[in-house]
Short mmCIF file of C-alpha atoms in Angstrom, two decimals:
data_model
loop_
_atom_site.label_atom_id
_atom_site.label_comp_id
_atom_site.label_asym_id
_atom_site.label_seq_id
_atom_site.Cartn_x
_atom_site.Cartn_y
_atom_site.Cartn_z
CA UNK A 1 124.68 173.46 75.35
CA UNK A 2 126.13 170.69 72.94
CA UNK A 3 130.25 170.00 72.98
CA UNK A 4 132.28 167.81 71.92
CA UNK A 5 135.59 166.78 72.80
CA UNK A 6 138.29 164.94 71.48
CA UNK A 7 141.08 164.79 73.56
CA UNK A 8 143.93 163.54 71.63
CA UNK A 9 145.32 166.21 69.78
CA UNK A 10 147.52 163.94 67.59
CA UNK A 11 148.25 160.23 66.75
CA UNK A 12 150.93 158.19 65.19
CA UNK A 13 150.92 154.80 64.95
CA UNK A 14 152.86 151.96 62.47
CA UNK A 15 151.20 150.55 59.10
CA UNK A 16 148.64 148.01 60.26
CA UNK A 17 148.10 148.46 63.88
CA UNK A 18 144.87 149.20 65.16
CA UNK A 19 143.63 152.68 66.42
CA UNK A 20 140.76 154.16 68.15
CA UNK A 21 140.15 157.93 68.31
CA UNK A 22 137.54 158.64 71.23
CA UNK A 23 134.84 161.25 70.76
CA UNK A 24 132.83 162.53 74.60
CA UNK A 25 129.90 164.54 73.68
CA UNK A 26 127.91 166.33 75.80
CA UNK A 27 123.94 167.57 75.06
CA UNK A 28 120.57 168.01 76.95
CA UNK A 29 118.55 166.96 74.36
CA UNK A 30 116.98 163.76 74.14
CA UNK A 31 117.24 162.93 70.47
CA UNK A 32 120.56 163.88 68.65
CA UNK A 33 122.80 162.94 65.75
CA UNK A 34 126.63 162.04 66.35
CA UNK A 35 128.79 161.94 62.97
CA UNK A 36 132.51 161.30 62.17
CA UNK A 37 134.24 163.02 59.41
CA UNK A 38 137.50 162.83 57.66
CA UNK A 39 139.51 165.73 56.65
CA UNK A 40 142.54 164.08 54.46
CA UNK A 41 145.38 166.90 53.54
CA UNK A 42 143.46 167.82 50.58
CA UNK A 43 140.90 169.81 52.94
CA UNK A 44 137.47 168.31 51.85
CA UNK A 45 135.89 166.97 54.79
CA UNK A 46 134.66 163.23 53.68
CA UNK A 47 131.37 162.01 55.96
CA UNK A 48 132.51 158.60 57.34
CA UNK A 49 128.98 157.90 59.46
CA UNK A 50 125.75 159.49 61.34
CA UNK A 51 124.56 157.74 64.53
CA UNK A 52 120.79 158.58 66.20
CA UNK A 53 120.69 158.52 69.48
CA UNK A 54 118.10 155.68 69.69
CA UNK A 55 120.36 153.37 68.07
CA UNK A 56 123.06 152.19 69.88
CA UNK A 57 124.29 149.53 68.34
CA UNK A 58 127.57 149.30 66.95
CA UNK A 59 128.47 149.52 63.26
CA UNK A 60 131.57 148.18 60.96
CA UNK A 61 132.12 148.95 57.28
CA UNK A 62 134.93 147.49 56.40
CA UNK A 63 138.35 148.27 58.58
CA UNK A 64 135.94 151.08 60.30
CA UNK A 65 134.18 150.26 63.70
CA UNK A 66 132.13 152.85 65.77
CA UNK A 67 131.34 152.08 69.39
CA UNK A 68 128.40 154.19 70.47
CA UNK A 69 127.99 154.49 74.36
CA UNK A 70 125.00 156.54 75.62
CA UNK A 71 126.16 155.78 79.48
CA UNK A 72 129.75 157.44 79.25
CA UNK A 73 128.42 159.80 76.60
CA UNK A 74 131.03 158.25 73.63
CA UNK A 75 131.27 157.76 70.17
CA UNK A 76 134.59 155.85 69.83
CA UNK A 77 136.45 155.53 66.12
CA UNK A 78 138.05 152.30 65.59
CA UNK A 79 140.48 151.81 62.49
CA UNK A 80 141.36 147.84 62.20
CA UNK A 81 145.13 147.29 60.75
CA UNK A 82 145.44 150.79 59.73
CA UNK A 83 147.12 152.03 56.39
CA UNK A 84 149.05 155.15 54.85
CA UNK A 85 145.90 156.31 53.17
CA UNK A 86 144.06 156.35 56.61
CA UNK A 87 146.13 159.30 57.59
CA UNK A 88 144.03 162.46 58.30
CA UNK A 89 142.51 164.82 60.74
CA UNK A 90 139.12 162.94 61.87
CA UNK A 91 136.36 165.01 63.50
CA UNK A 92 133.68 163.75 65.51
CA UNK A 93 130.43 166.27 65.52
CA UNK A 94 126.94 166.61 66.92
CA UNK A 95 123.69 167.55 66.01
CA UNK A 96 120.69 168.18 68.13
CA UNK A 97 117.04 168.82 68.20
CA UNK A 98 116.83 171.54 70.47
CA UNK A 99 117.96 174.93 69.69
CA UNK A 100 120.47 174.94 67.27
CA UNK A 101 119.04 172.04 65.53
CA UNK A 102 121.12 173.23 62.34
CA UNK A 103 124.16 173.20 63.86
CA UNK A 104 126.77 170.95 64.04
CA UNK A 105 128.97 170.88 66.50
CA UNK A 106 132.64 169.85 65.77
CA UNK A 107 135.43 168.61 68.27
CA UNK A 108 138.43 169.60 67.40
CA UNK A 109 139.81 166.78 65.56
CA UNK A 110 142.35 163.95 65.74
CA UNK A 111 145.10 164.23 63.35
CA UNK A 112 146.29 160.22 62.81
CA UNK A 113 149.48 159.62 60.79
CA UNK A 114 150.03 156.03 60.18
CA UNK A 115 153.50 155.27 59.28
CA UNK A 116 154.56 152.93 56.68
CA UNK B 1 128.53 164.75 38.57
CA UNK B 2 127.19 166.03 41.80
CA UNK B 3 128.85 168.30 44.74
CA UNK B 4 129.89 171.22 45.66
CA UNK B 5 132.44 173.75 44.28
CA UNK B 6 133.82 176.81 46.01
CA UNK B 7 136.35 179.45 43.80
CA UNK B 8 138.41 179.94 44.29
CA UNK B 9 140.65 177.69 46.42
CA UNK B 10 143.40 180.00 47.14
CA UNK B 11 142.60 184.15 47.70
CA UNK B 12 144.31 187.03 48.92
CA UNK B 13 143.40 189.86 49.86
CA UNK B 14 144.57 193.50 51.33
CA UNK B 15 143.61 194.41 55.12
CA UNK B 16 140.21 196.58 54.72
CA UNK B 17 138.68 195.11 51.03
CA UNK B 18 135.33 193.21 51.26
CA UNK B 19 136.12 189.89 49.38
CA UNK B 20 133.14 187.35 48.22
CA UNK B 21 133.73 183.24 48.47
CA UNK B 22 131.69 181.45 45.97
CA UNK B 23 129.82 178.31 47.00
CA UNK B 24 127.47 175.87 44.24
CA UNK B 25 126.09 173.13 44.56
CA UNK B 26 123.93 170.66 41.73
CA UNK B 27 122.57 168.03 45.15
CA UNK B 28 119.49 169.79 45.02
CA UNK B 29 120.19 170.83 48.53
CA UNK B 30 117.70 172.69 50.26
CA UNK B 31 120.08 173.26 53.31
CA UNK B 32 123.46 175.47 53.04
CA UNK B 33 126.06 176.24 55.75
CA UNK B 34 129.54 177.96 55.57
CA UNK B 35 132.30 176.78 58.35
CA UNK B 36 135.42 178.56 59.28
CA UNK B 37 138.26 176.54 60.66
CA UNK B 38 141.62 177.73 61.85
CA UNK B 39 144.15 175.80 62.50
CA UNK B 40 144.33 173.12 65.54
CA UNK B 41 140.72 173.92 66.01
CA UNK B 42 137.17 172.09 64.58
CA UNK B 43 135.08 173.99 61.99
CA UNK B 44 132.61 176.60 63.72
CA UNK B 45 129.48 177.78 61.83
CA UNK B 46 128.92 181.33 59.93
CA UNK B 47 125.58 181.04 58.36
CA UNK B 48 123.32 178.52 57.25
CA UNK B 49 120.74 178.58 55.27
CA UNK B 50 117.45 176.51 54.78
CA UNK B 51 116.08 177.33 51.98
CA UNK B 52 116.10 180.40 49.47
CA UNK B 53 115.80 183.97 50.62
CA UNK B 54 116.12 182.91 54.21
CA UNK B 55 119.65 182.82 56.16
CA UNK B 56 120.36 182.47 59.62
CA UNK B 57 123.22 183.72 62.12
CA UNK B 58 125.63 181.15 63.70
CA UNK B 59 128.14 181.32 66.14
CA UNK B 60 130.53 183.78 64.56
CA UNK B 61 128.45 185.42 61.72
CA UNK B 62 130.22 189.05 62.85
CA UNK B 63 132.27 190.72 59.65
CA UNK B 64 130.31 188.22 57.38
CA UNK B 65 127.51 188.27 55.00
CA UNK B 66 125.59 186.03 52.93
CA UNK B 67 122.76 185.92 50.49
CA UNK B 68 120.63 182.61 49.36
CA UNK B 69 119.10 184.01 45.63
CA UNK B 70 119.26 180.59 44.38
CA UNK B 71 119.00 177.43 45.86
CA UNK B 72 122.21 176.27 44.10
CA UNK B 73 124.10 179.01 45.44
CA UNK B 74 125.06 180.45 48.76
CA UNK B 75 127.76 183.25 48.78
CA UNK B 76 129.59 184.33 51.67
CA UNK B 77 131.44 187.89 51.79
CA UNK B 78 133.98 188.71 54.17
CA UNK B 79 133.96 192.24 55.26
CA UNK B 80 136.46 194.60 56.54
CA UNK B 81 134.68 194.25 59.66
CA UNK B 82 136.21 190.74 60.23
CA UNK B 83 139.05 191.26 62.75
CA UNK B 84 140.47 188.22 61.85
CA UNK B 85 139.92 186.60 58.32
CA UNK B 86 142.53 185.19 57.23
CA UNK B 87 141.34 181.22 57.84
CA UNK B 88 140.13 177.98 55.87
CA UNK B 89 136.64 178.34 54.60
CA UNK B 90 134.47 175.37 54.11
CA UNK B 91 130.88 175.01 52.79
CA UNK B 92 128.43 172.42 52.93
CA UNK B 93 124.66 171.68 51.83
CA UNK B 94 122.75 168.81 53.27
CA UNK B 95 118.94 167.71 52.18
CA UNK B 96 116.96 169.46 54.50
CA UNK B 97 118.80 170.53 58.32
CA UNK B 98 121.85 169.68 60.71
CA UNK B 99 120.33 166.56 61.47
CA UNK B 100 121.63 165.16 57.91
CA UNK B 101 124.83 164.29 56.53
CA UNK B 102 126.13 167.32 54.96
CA UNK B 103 128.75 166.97 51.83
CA UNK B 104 131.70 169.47 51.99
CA UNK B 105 133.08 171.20 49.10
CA UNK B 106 137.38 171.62 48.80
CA UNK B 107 137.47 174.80 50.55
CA UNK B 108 138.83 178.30 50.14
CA UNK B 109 142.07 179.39 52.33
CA UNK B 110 141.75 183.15 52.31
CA UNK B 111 144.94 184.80 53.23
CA UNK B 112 145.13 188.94 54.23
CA UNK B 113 148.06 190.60 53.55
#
């Protein structure tokens, strides 16, 4: 069975700290797909990044950082000196190989307001 | 320009009427999907759809519909069977499967009266 869970429910934090929304995922296959998306008030969900699970290395673009752990079963969000425009409901989601292979899984989301 | 429009974005509808969400895309997407999300919760899957003429079940495809005639377009009906419609509907296409970022279009909040 593939779930994901994102346990904080909401965020706030003040114009230019930092923030990290955590992501645990669970799945019994071997090869899977982890992605973050962001769902600003508009509604459109905007894809921020896919991860394999072969590649664990960590990836930045920009203020964005994603910290990939395969041992604890994370896919941690990192927003460096947040801003206004960052505010959103973010959704981490999975994809596997096995059965369901075109399904992806969502967590429930993190809704972040930054504060100016 | 490329994406994905669904019409329309706001729809009502009376308790027991069969109402049909539109969803197009010009990605050349072979893959389609339609997600419900209610509030406080993550987006759970309807149908998807890999390529024309063939549609499959997800995890709440009871009281909805779909057909794939077209590879540009993937309509979902809601039907008086649906206990519970009123939601936010969301569709997606991606190149080929789940495994591949899918784009979103805006949505359609269908409300029952």
């Amino acid at each position: 069975a593939q779930k994901v869970t994102q346990a904080q429910t909401e965020i706030s934090v003040v114009e230019k700290e930092d923030v990290t929304l955590d992501c645990v995922y669970e799945t019994r296959d071997t090869t899977y797909y982890l992605f973050w998306y962001k769902q600003p008030p508009s509604g459109e969900l905007v894809f921020l990044i896919r991860r394999n699970s072969f590649d664990e290395q960590n990836e930045i673009s920009g203020r964005y950082s994603w910290n990939f752990q395969k041992s604890t079963s994370s896919f941690n969000f990192t927003i460096t000196a947040s801003q206004v425009v960052d505010s959103a409901v973010y959704f981490c989601a999975l994809s596997g190989l096995g059965t369901g292979a075109n399904n992806l899984f969502f967590g429930t989301g993190t809704r972040l307001t930054v504060i100016p | 320009d490329g994406g994905i429009t669904q019409s329309p974005k706001y729809l009502f509808r009376k308790e027991g009427q069969n109402v049909t969400l539109s969803c197009e895309q010009n990605l050349n997407h072979d893959a389609m999907y339609w997600y419900r999300q209610d509030p406080g919760q993550g987006l759970r899957l309807i149908y998807y759809s890999q390529i024309v003429n063939d549609f499959q079940k997800g995890d709440i495809a009871e009281g909805y519909s779909v057909s794939r005639e077209k590879k540009e377009s993937f309509p979902l009906t809601v039907t008086s069977a649906q206990k519970n419609p009123t939601a936010f509907y969301l569709c997606a296409s991606s190149i080929t499967s789940g495994r591949d970022e899918q784009f979103f279009g805006p949505g359609t909040r269908l409300t029952v009266l």
